[in-house]
Amino acid sequence: MKIATWNVNSIRQREGHVQRWLEQNRPDVLFLQEIKCEAAAFPSLPFHGLGYTTEAVGQKSYNGVAVLAREPFTVVHRALPGLPEGDAQARYIEIETAGMTLIGIYLPNGNSRGDEGFAYKLAWMDRLADRAQVLLDADRPVVITGDFNVCPADVDFAPGALPPTDALVRLESRQRFRRLLWMGLTDAVRAIHPHGPVYTFWDYQAGAWQRDLGLRIDHALLSPTLAERLVSAEADRQERDQPQPSDHVPVTVEIH
DNA sequence: ATGCCGGGTCCTACCCGA
């Protein structure tokens, strides 16, 4: 079973990219982030034509997540449980399929709006840990994948690519990511590639791609029984070389 | 340490991303 994640930086700009990538890679499930449109504007038809059912959680202009899957699924949550009522940011979708719980996230960046923006990121990570704990306590096979906006360790960003004060590398962000691992989740890409950089994002600016000044911020976390069955976890760097690419590339995990 | 790029929108200057 292949489960993929991709921050597409606007689905309306990247619809053709996603179609082509699905045809070439045929994942069972693909989670998207930053669709940047309301759910009603999500272009489902071309994906239906490829055999995928779609579900989008969107809002105008910003954020937005979606899932595409070849087998039937049930949508369990369209927002992260535990967030305050009235939080309208479209960043979370949770489904059940093939006896597993699959969660797609677009975790807040945390660099805008000063202390308040960073506090929102940390609170979001705390609620995510709460949700993960509930599912792990219930012995659910779980995959949490998406754009975490956290470089877990120094090897996960190119030297000089980010200042040490950036919300993606701040100790508080990393502590909360590490808590997810302590709870028993496995960082699939790091399990397959124990050493060295495996970047998933390169800024559009300053020739970051050409200079390979990347970040590893798109992740897949697996519960124990799924981690035992992990066979591959790869970032598709080729996609960053396509015309008009997203600044993120797809990350795919394969579980037997 | 970004806002050089690239997306969005109250259409055009400004917000946001990482």
mmCIF file with all atom_site columns, N, CA and C (backbone and C1' of nucleotides) in Angstrom, chain A residues 10 14 34 61 106 109 111-112 149 168 201 204-205 215 248, chain B residues 1-10 14-18:
data_model
loop_
_atom_site.group_PDB
_atom_site.id
_atom_site.type_symbol
_atom_site.label_atom_id
_atom_site.label_alt_id
_atom_site.label_comp_id
_atom_site.label_asym_id
_atom_site.label_entity_id
_atom_site.label_seq_id
_atom_site.pdbx_PDB_ins_code
_atom_site.Cartn_x
_atom_site.Cartn_y
_atom_site.Cartn_z
_atom_site.occupancy
_atom_site.B_iso_or_equiv
_atom_site.pdbx_formal_charge
_atom_site.auth_seq_id
_atom_site.auth_comp_id
_atom_site.auth_asym_id
_atom_site.auth_atom_id
_atom_site.pdbx_PDB_model_num
ATOM 1   N N     . SER A 1 10  ? -1.376  25.559 -4.018  1.00 0.00 ? 10  SER A N     1
ATOM 2   C CA    . SER A 1 10  ? -2.533  25.866 -4.891  1.00 0.00 ? 10  SER A CA    1
ATOM 3   C C     . SER A 1 10  ? -2.842  24.719 -5.847  1.00 0.00 ? 10  SER A C     1
ATOM 4   N N     . ARG A 1 14  ? -1.729  23.646 -9.807  1.00 0.00 ? 14  ARG A N     1
ATOM 5   C CA    . ARG A 1 14  ? -0.943  22.405 -9.903  1.00 0.00 ? 14  ARG A CA    1
ATOM 6   C C     . ARG A 1 14  ? -1.796  21.191 -10.278 1.00 0.00 ? 14  ARG A C     1
ATOM 7   N N     . GLU A 1 34  ? -2.206  22.850 1.271   1.00 0.00 ? 34  GLU A N     1
ATOM 8   C CA    . GLU A 1 34  ? -2.242  24.179 0.625   1.00 0.00 ? 34  GLU A CA    1
ATOM 9   C C     . GLU A 1 34  ? -2.969  24.119 -0.716  1.00 0.00 ? 34  GLU A C     1
ATOM 10  N N     . SER A 1 61  ? -8.368  31.333 -0.154  1.00 0.00 ? 61  SER A N     1
ATOM 11  C CA    . SER A 1 61  ? -7.019  31.949 -0.141  1.00 0.00 ? 61  SER A CA    1
ATOM 12  C C     . SER A 1 61  ? -5.906  31.130 0.488   1.00 0.00 ? 61  SER A C     1
ATOM 13  N N     . TYR A 1 106 ? -1.806  19.972 7.605   1.00 0.00 ? 106 TYR A N     1
ATOM 14  C CA    . TYR A 1 106 ? -0.999  21.124 7.208   1.00 0.00 ? 106 TYR A CA    1
ATOM 15  C C     . TYR A 1 106 ? -0.760  21.920 8.482   1.00 0.00 ? 106 TYR A C     1
ATOM 16  N N     . ASN A 1 109 ? 2.700   27.174 10.161  1.00 0.00 ? 109 ASN A N     1
ATOM 17  C CA    . ASN A 1 109 ? 4.097   27.560 9.987   1.00 0.00 ? 109 ASN A CA    1
ATOM 18  C C     . ASN A 1 109 ? 4.673   28.158 11.269  1.00 0.00 ? 109 ASN A C     1
ATOM 19  N N     . ASN A 1 111 ? 5.592   31.335 11.860  1.00 0.00 ? 111 ASN A N     1
ATOM 20  C CA    . ASN A 1 111 ? 6.476   32.502 11.758  1.00 0.00 ? 111 ASN A CA    1
ATOM 21  C C     . ASN A 1 111 ? 5.734   33.823 11.622  1.00 0.00 ? 111 ASN A C     1
ATOM 22  N N     . SER A 1 112 ? 4.459   33.782 11.220  1.00 0.00 ? 112 SER A N     1
ATOM 23  C CA    . SER A 1 112 ? 3.731   35.046 11.050  1.00 0.00 ? 112 SER A CA    1
ATOM 24  C C     . SER A 1 112 ? 2.954   35.379 12.326  1.00 0.00 ? 112 SER A C     1
ATOM 25  N N     . ASN A 1 149 ? 5.809   21.364 8.899   1.00 0.00 ? 149 ASN A N     1
ATOM 26  C CA    . ASN A 1 149 ? 6.504   22.637 9.138   1.00 0.00 ? 149 ASN A CA    1
ATOM 27  C C     . ASN A 1 149 ? 7.466   22.551 10.325  1.00 0.00 ? 149 ASN A C     1
ATOM 28  N N     . LEU A 1 168 ? 10.417  26.799 12.341  1.00 0.00 ? 168 LEU A N     1
ATOM 29  C CA    . LEU A 1 168 ? 10.550  25.421 11.856  1.00 0.00 ? 168 LEU A CA    1
ATOM 30  C C     . LEU A 1 168 ? 11.628  24.646 12.598  1.00 0.00 ? 168 LEU A C     1
ATOM 31  N N     . PHE A 1 201 ? 11.467  20.220 0.553   1.00 0.00 ? 201 PHE A N     1
ATOM 32  C CA    . PHE A 1 201 ? 11.086  21.599 0.213   1.00 0.00 ? 201 PHE A CA    1
ATOM 33  C C     . PHE A 1 201 ? 12.328  22.389 -0.162  1.00 0.00 ? 201 PHE A C     1
ATOM 34  N N     . TYR A 1 204 ? 11.462  29.047 -3.438  1.00 0.00 ? 204 TYR A N     1
ATOM 35  C CA    . TYR A 1 204 ? 11.521  29.555 -4.818  1.00 0.00 ? 204 TYR A CA    1
ATOM 36  C C     . TYR A 1 204 ? 12.657  30.572 -4.990  1.00 0.00 ? 204 TYR A C     1
ATOM 37  N N     . GLN A 1 205 ? 13.087  31.178 -3.903  1.00 0.00 ? 205 GLN A N     1
ATOM 38  C CA    . GLN A 1 205 ? 13.993  32.319 -3.988  1.00 0.00 ? 205 GLN A CA    1
ATOM 39  C C     . GLN A 1 205 ? 15.455  31.918 -3.870  1.00 0.00 ? 205 GLN A C     1
ATOM 40  N N     . LEU A 1 215 ? 14.870  21.830 2.839   1.00 0.00 ? 215 LEU A N     1
ATOM 41  C CA    . LEU A 1 215 ? 14.397  21.497 4.189   1.00 0.00 ? 215 LEU A CA    1
ATOM 42  C C     . LEU A 1 215 ? 13.691  20.138 4.138   1.00 0.00 ? 215 LEU A C     1
ATOM 43  N N     . HIS A 1 248 ? 7.267   22.310 -2.640  1.00 0.00 ? 248 HIS A N     1
ATOM 44  C CA    . HIS A 1 248 ? 7.410   21.004 -1.971  1.00 0.00 ? 248 HIS A CA    1
ATOM 45  C C     . HIS A 1 248 ? 7.347   19.883 -3.010  1.00 0.00 ? 248 HIS A C     1
ATOM 46  P P     . DA  B 2 1   ? 20.385  38.459 11.300  1.00 0.00 ? 1   DA  B P     1
ATOM 47  O "O5'" . DA  B 2 1   ? 19.095  37.546 11.673  1.00 0.00 ? 1   DA  B "O5'" 1
ATOM 48  C "C5'" . DA  B 2 1   ? 17.866  38.164 11.679  1.00 0.00 ? 1   DA  B "C5'" 1
ATOM 49  C "C4'" . DA  B 2 1   ? 17.274  38.299 10.281  1.00 0.00 ? 1   DA  B "C4'" 1
ATOM 50  C "C3'" . DA  B 2 1   ? 15.979  37.512 10.089  1.00 0.00 ? 1   DA  B "C3'" 1
ATOM 51  O "O3'" . DA  B 2 1   ? 15.167  38.266 9.221   1.00 0.00 ? 1   DA  B "O3'" 1
ATOM 52  C "C1'" . DA  B 2 1   ? 17.448  36.950 8.399   1.00 0.00 ? 1   DA  B "C1'" 1
ATOM 53  P P     . DT  B 2 2   ? 13.749  38.813 9.919   1.00 0.00 ? 2   DT  B P     1
ATOM 54  O "O5'" . DT  B 2 2   ? 12.826  38.990 8.639   1.00 0.00 ? 2   DT  B "O5'" 1
ATOM 55  C "C5'" . DT  B 2 2   ? 12.841  38.008 7.625   1.00 0.00 ? 2   DT  B "C5'" 1
ATOM 56  C "C4'" . DT  B 2 2   ? 13.688  38.492 6.469   1.00 0.00 ? 2   DT  B "C4'" 1
ATOM 57  C "C3'" . DT  B 2 2   ? 12.889  38.787 5.214   1.00 0.00 ? 2   DT  B "C3'" 1
ATOM 58  O "O3'" . DT  B 2 2   ? 13.425  39.952 4.620   1.00 0.00 ? 2   DT  B "O3'" 1
ATOM 59  C "C1'" . DT  B 2 2   ? 14.574  37.251 4.718   1.00 0.00 ? 2   DT  B "C1'" 1
ATOM 60  P P     . DG  B 2 3   ? 12.436  41.141 4.218   1.00 0.00 ? 3   DG  B P     1
ATOM 61  O "O5'" . DG  B 2 3   ? 11.846  40.754 2.801   1.00 0.00 ? 3   DG  B "O5'" 1
ATOM 62  C "C5'" . DG  B 2 3   ? 12.706  40.627 1.663   1.00 0.00 ? 3   DG  B "C5'" 1
ATOM 63  C "C4'" . DG  B 2 3   ? 11.982  39.799 0.615   1.00 0.00 ? 3   DG  B "C4'" 1
ATOM 64  C "C3'" . DG  B 2 3   ? 10.687  40.431 0.102   1.00 0.00 ? 3   DG  B "C3'" 1
ATOM 65  O "O3'" . DG  B 2 3   ? 10.498  39.978 -1.214  1.00 0.00 ? 3   DG  B "O3'" 1
ATOM 66  C "C1'" . DG  B 2 3   ? 10.153  38.428 1.111   1.00 0.00 ? 3   DG  B "C1'" 1
ATOM 67  P P     . DC  B 2 4   ? 10.919  40.931 -2.440  1.00 0.00 ? 4   DC  B P     1
ATOM 68  O "O5'" . DC  B 2 4   ? 12.109  40.185 -3.184  1.00 0.00 ? 4   DC  B "O5'" 1
ATOM 69  C "C5'" . DC  B 2 4   ? 12.469  40.646 -4.483  1.00 0.00 ? 4   DC  B "C5'" 1
ATOM 70  C "C4'" . DC  B 2 4   ? 13.498  39.708 -5.069  1.00 0.00 ? 4   DC  B "C4'" 1
ATOM 71  C "C3'" . DC  B 2 4   ? 12.961  38.309 -5.381  1.00 0.00 ? 4   DC  B "C3'" 1
ATOM 72  O "O3'" . DC  B 2 4   ? 13.493  37.909 -6.648  1.00 0.00 ? 4   DC  B "O3'" 1
ATOM 73  C "C1'" . DC  B 2 4   ? 14.929  38.145 -4.121  1.00 0.00 ? 4   DC  B "C1'" 1
ATOM 74  P P     . DC  B 2 5   ? 12.485  37.536 -7.819  1.00 0.00 ? 5   DC  B P     1
ATOM 75  O "O5'" . DC  B 2 5   ? 11.813  36.197 -7.317  1.00 0.00 ? 5   DC  B "O5'" 1
ATOM 76  C "C5'" . DC  B 2 5   ? 12.490  34.971 -7.468  1.00 0.00 ? 5   DC  B "C5'" 1
ATOM 77  C "C4'" . DC  B 2 5   ? 11.535  33.840 -7.177  1.00 0.00 ? 5   DC  B "C4'" 1
ATOM 78  C "C3'" . DC  B 2 5   ? 10.310  33.808 -8.090  1.00 0.00 ? 5   DC  B "C3'" 1
ATOM 79  O "O3'" . DC  B 2 5   ? 10.074  32.443 -8.407  1.00 0.00 ? 5   DC  B "O3'" 1
ATOM 80  C "C1'" . DC  B 2 5   ? 9.604   33.968 -5.832  1.00 0.00 ? 5   DC  B "C1'" 1
ATOM 81  P P     . DG  B 2 6   ? 9.129   32.022 -9.608  1.00 0.00 ? 6   DG  B P     1
ATOM 82  O "O5'" . DG  B 2 6   ? 7.713   31.883 -8.887  1.00 0.00 ? 6   DG  B "O5'" 1
ATOM 83  C "C5'" . DG  B 2 6   ? 7.487   30.808 -8.000  1.00 0.00 ? 6   DG  B "C5'" 1
ATOM 84  C "C4'" . DG  B 2 6   ? 6.176   31.011 -7.304  1.00 0.00 ? 6   DG  B "C4'" 1
ATOM 85  C "C3'" . DG  B 2 6   ? 5.009   31.460 -8.210  1.00 0.00 ? 6   DG  B "C3'" 1
ATOM 86  O "O3'" . DG  B 2 6   ? 3.956   30.536 -8.074  1.00 0.00 ? 6   DG  B "O3'" 1
ATOM 87  C "C1'" . DG  B 2 6   ? 5.063   32.693 -6.218  1.00 0.00 ? 6   DG  B "C1'" 1
ATOM 88  P P     . DG  B 2 7   ? 2.749   30.490 -9.118  1.00 0.00 ? 7   DG  B P     1
ATOM 89  O "O5'" . DG  B 2 7   ? 1.490   30.760 -8.178  1.00 0.00 ? 7   DG  B "O5'" 1
ATOM 90  C "C5'" . DG  B 2 7   ? 0.958   29.713 -7.399  1.00 0.00 ? 7   DG  B "C5'" 1
ATOM 91  C "C4'" . DG  B 2 7   ? 0.348   30.239 -6.124  1.00 0.00 ? 7   DG  B "C4'" 1
ATOM 92  C "C3'" . DG  B 2 7   ? -0.889  31.120 -6.267  1.00 0.00 ? 7   DG  B "C3'" 1
ATOM 93  O "O3'" . DG  B 2 7   ? -2.041  30.318 -6.505  1.00 0.00 ? 7   DG  B "O3'" 1
ATOM 94  C "C1'" . DG  B 2 7   ? 0.518   31.888 -4.509  1.00 0.00 ? 7   DG  B "C1'" 1
ATOM 95  P P     . DG  B 2 8   ? -3.346  31.040 -7.091  1.00 0.00 ? 8   DG  B P     1
ATOM 96  O "O5'" . DG  B 2 8   ? -3.867  31.931 -5.881  1.00 0.00 ? 8   DG  B "O5'" 1
ATOM 97  C "C5'" . DG  B 2 8   ? -4.517  31.317 -4.774  1.00 0.00 ? 8   DG  B "C5'" 1
ATOM 98  C "C4'" . DG  B 2 8   ? -4.745  32.352 -3.697  1.00 0.00 ? 8   DG  B "C4'" 1
ATOM 99  C "C3'" . DG  B 2 8   ? -5.692  33.482 -4.087  1.00 0.00 ? 8   DG  B "C3'" 1
ATOM 100 O "O3'" . DG  B 2 8   ? -7.030  33.093 -3.838  1.00 0.00 ? 8   DG  B "O3'" 1
ATOM 101 C "C1'" . DG  B 2 8   ? -3.770  34.360 -2.971  1.00 0.00 ? 8   DG  B "C1'" 1
ATOM 102 P P     . DT  B 2 9   ? -8.203  33.746 -4.674  1.00 0.00 ? 9   DT  B P     1
ATOM 103 O "O5'" . DT  B 2 9   ? -8.336  35.179 -4.010  1.00 0.00 ? 9   DT  B "O5'" 1
ATOM 104 C "C5'" . DT  B 2 9   ? -8.672  35.310 -2.638  1.00 0.00 ? 9   DT  B "C5'" 1
ATOM 105 C "C4'" . DT  B 2 9   ? -8.576  36.757 -2.231  1.00 0.00 ? 9   DT  B "C4'" 1
ATOM 106 C "C3'" . DT  B 2 9   ? -9.557  37.664 -2.962  1.00 0.00 ? 9   DT  B "C3'" 1
ATOM 107 O "O3'" . DT  B 2 9   ? -10.231 38.490 -2.023  1.00 0.00 ? 9   DT  B "O3'" 1
ATOM 108 C "C1'" . DT  B 2 9   ? -7.348  38.504 -3.169  1.00 0.00 ? 9   DT  B "C1'" 1
ATOM 109 P P     . DC  B 2 10  ? -11.637 39.008 -2.280  1.00 0.00 ? 10  DC  B P     1
ATOM 110 O "O5'" . DC  B 2 10  ? -11.374 40.313 -3.154  1.00 0.00 ? 10  DC  B "O5'" 1
ATOM 111 C "C5'" . DC  B 2 10  ? -12.448 40.979 -3.802  1.00 0.00 ? 10  DC  B "C5'" 1
ATOM 112 C "C4'" . DC  B 2 10  ? -12.301 42.483 -3.611  1.00 0.00 ? 10  DC  B "C4'" 1
ATOM 113 C "C3'" . DC  B 2 10  ? -10.899 43.032 -3.850  1.00 0.00 ? 10  DC  B "C3'" 1
ATOM 114 O "O3'" . DC  B 2 10  ? -10.990 44.359 -4.372  1.00 0.00 ? 10  DC  B "O3'" 1
ATOM 115 C "C1'" . DC  B 2 10  ? -11.561 43.561 -1.683  1.00 0.00 ? 10  DC  B "C1'" 1
ATOM 116 P P     . DC  B 2 14  ? 0.756   48.865 -0.012  1.00 0.00 ? 14  DC  B P     1
ATOM 117 O "O5'" . DC  B 2 14  ? 0.378   47.432 0.575   1.00 0.00 ? 14  DC  B "O5'" 1
ATOM 118 C "C5'" . DC  B 2 14  ? -0.954  47.234 1.092   1.00 0.00 ? 14  DC  B "C5'" 1
ATOM 119 C "C4'" . DC  B 2 14  ? -1.155  45.765 1.362   1.00 0.00 ? 14  DC  B "C4'" 1
ATOM 120 C "C3'" . DC  B 2 14  ? -0.086  45.110 2.257   1.00 0.00 ? 14  DC  B "C3'" 1
ATOM 121 O "O3'" . DC  B 2 14  ? -0.735  44.468 3.322   1.00 0.00 ? 14  DC  B "O3'" 1
ATOM 122 C "C1'" . DC  B 2 14  ? -0.537  43.784 0.368   1.00 0.00 ? 14  DC  B "C1'" 1
ATOM 123 P P     . DC  B 2 15  ? 0.052   44.058 4.601   1.00 0.00 ? 15  DC  B P     1
ATOM 124 O "O5'" . DC  B 2 15  ? -0.380  42.544 4.793   1.00 0.00 ? 15  DC  B "O5'" 1
ATOM 125 C "C5'" . DC  B 2 15  ? -1.775  42.204 4.796   1.00 0.00 ? 15  DC  B "C5'" 1
ATOM 126 C "C4'" . DC  B 2 15  ? -1.899  40.718 4.542   1.00 0.00 ? 15  DC  B "C4'" 1
ATOM 127 C "C3'" . DC  B 2 15  ? -0.911  39.885 5.362   1.00 0.00 ? 15  DC  B "C3'" 1
ATOM 128 O "O3'" . DC  B 2 15  ? -1.609  38.880 6.071   1.00 0.00 ? 15  DC  B "O3'" 1
ATOM 129 C "C1'" . DC  B 2 15  ? -0.814  39.295 3.059   1.00 0.00 ? 15  DC  B "C1'" 1
ATOM 130 P P     . DC  B 2 16  ? -0.850  38.034 7.165   1.00 0.00 ? 16  DC  B P     1
ATOM 131 O "O5'" . DC  B 2 16  ? -0.308  36.777 6.364   1.00 0.00 ? 16  DC  B "O5'" 1
ATOM 132 C "C5'" . DC  B 2 16  ? -1.221  35.779 5.921   1.00 0.00 ? 16  DC  B "C5'" 1
ATOM 133 C "C4'" . DC  B 2 16  ? -0.449  34.784 5.104   1.00 0.00 ? 16  DC  B "C4'" 1
ATOM 134 C "C3'" . DC  B 2 16  ? 0.765   34.192 5.833   1.00 0.00 ? 16  DC  B "C3'" 1
ATOM 135 O "O3'" . DC  B 2 16  ? 0.484   32.844 6.141   1.00 0.00 ? 16  DC  B "O3'" 1
ATOM 136 C "C1'" . DC  B 2 16  ? 1.252   34.745 3.545   1.00 0.00 ? 16  DC  B "C1'" 1
ATOM 137 P P     . DG  B 2 17  ? 1.517   31.996 7.015   1.00 0.00 ? 17  DG  B P     1
ATOM 138 O "O5'" . DG  B 2 17  ? 2.377   31.277 5.899   1.00 0.00 ? 17  DG  B "O5'" 1
ATOM 139 C "C5'" . DG  B 2 17  ? 1.729   30.374 5.005   1.00 0.00 ? 17  DG  B "C5'" 1
ATOM 140 C "C4'" . DG  B 2 17  ? 2.693   29.979 3.927   1.00 0.00 ? 17  DG  B "C4'" 1
ATOM 141 C "C3'" . DG  B 2 17  ? 3.976   29.302 4.419   1.00 0.00 ? 17  DG  B "C3'" 1
ATOM 142 O "O3'" . DG  B 2 17  ? 4.268   28.242 3.540   1.00 0.00 ? 17  DG  B "O3'" 1
ATOM 143 C "C1'" . DG  B 2 17  ? 4.513   31.060 3.005   1.00 0.00 ? 17  DG  B "C1'" 1
ATOM 144 P P     . DA  B 2 18  ? 4.645   26.769 4.177   1.00 0.00 ? 18  DA  B P     1
ATOM 145 O "O5'" . DA  B 2 18  ? 6.224   26.888 4.386   1.00 0.00 ? 18  DA  B "O5'" 1
ATOM 146 C "C5'" . DA  B 2 18  ? 7.074   26.821 3.264   1.00 0.00 ? 18  DA  B "C5'" 1
ATOM 147 C "C4'" . DA  B 2 18  ? 8.489   27.133 3.674   1.00 0.00 ? 18  DA  B "C4'" 1
ATOM 148 C "C3'" . DA  B 2 18  ? 9.050   26.291 4.815   1.00 0.00 ? 18  DA  B "C3'" 1
ATOM 149 O "O3'" . DA  B 2 18  ? 10.404  25.969 4.558   1.00 0.00 ? 18  DA  B "O3'" 1
ATOM 150 C "C1'" . DA  B 2 18  ? 9.283   28.562 5.333   1.00 0.00 ? 18  DA  B "C1'" 1
#
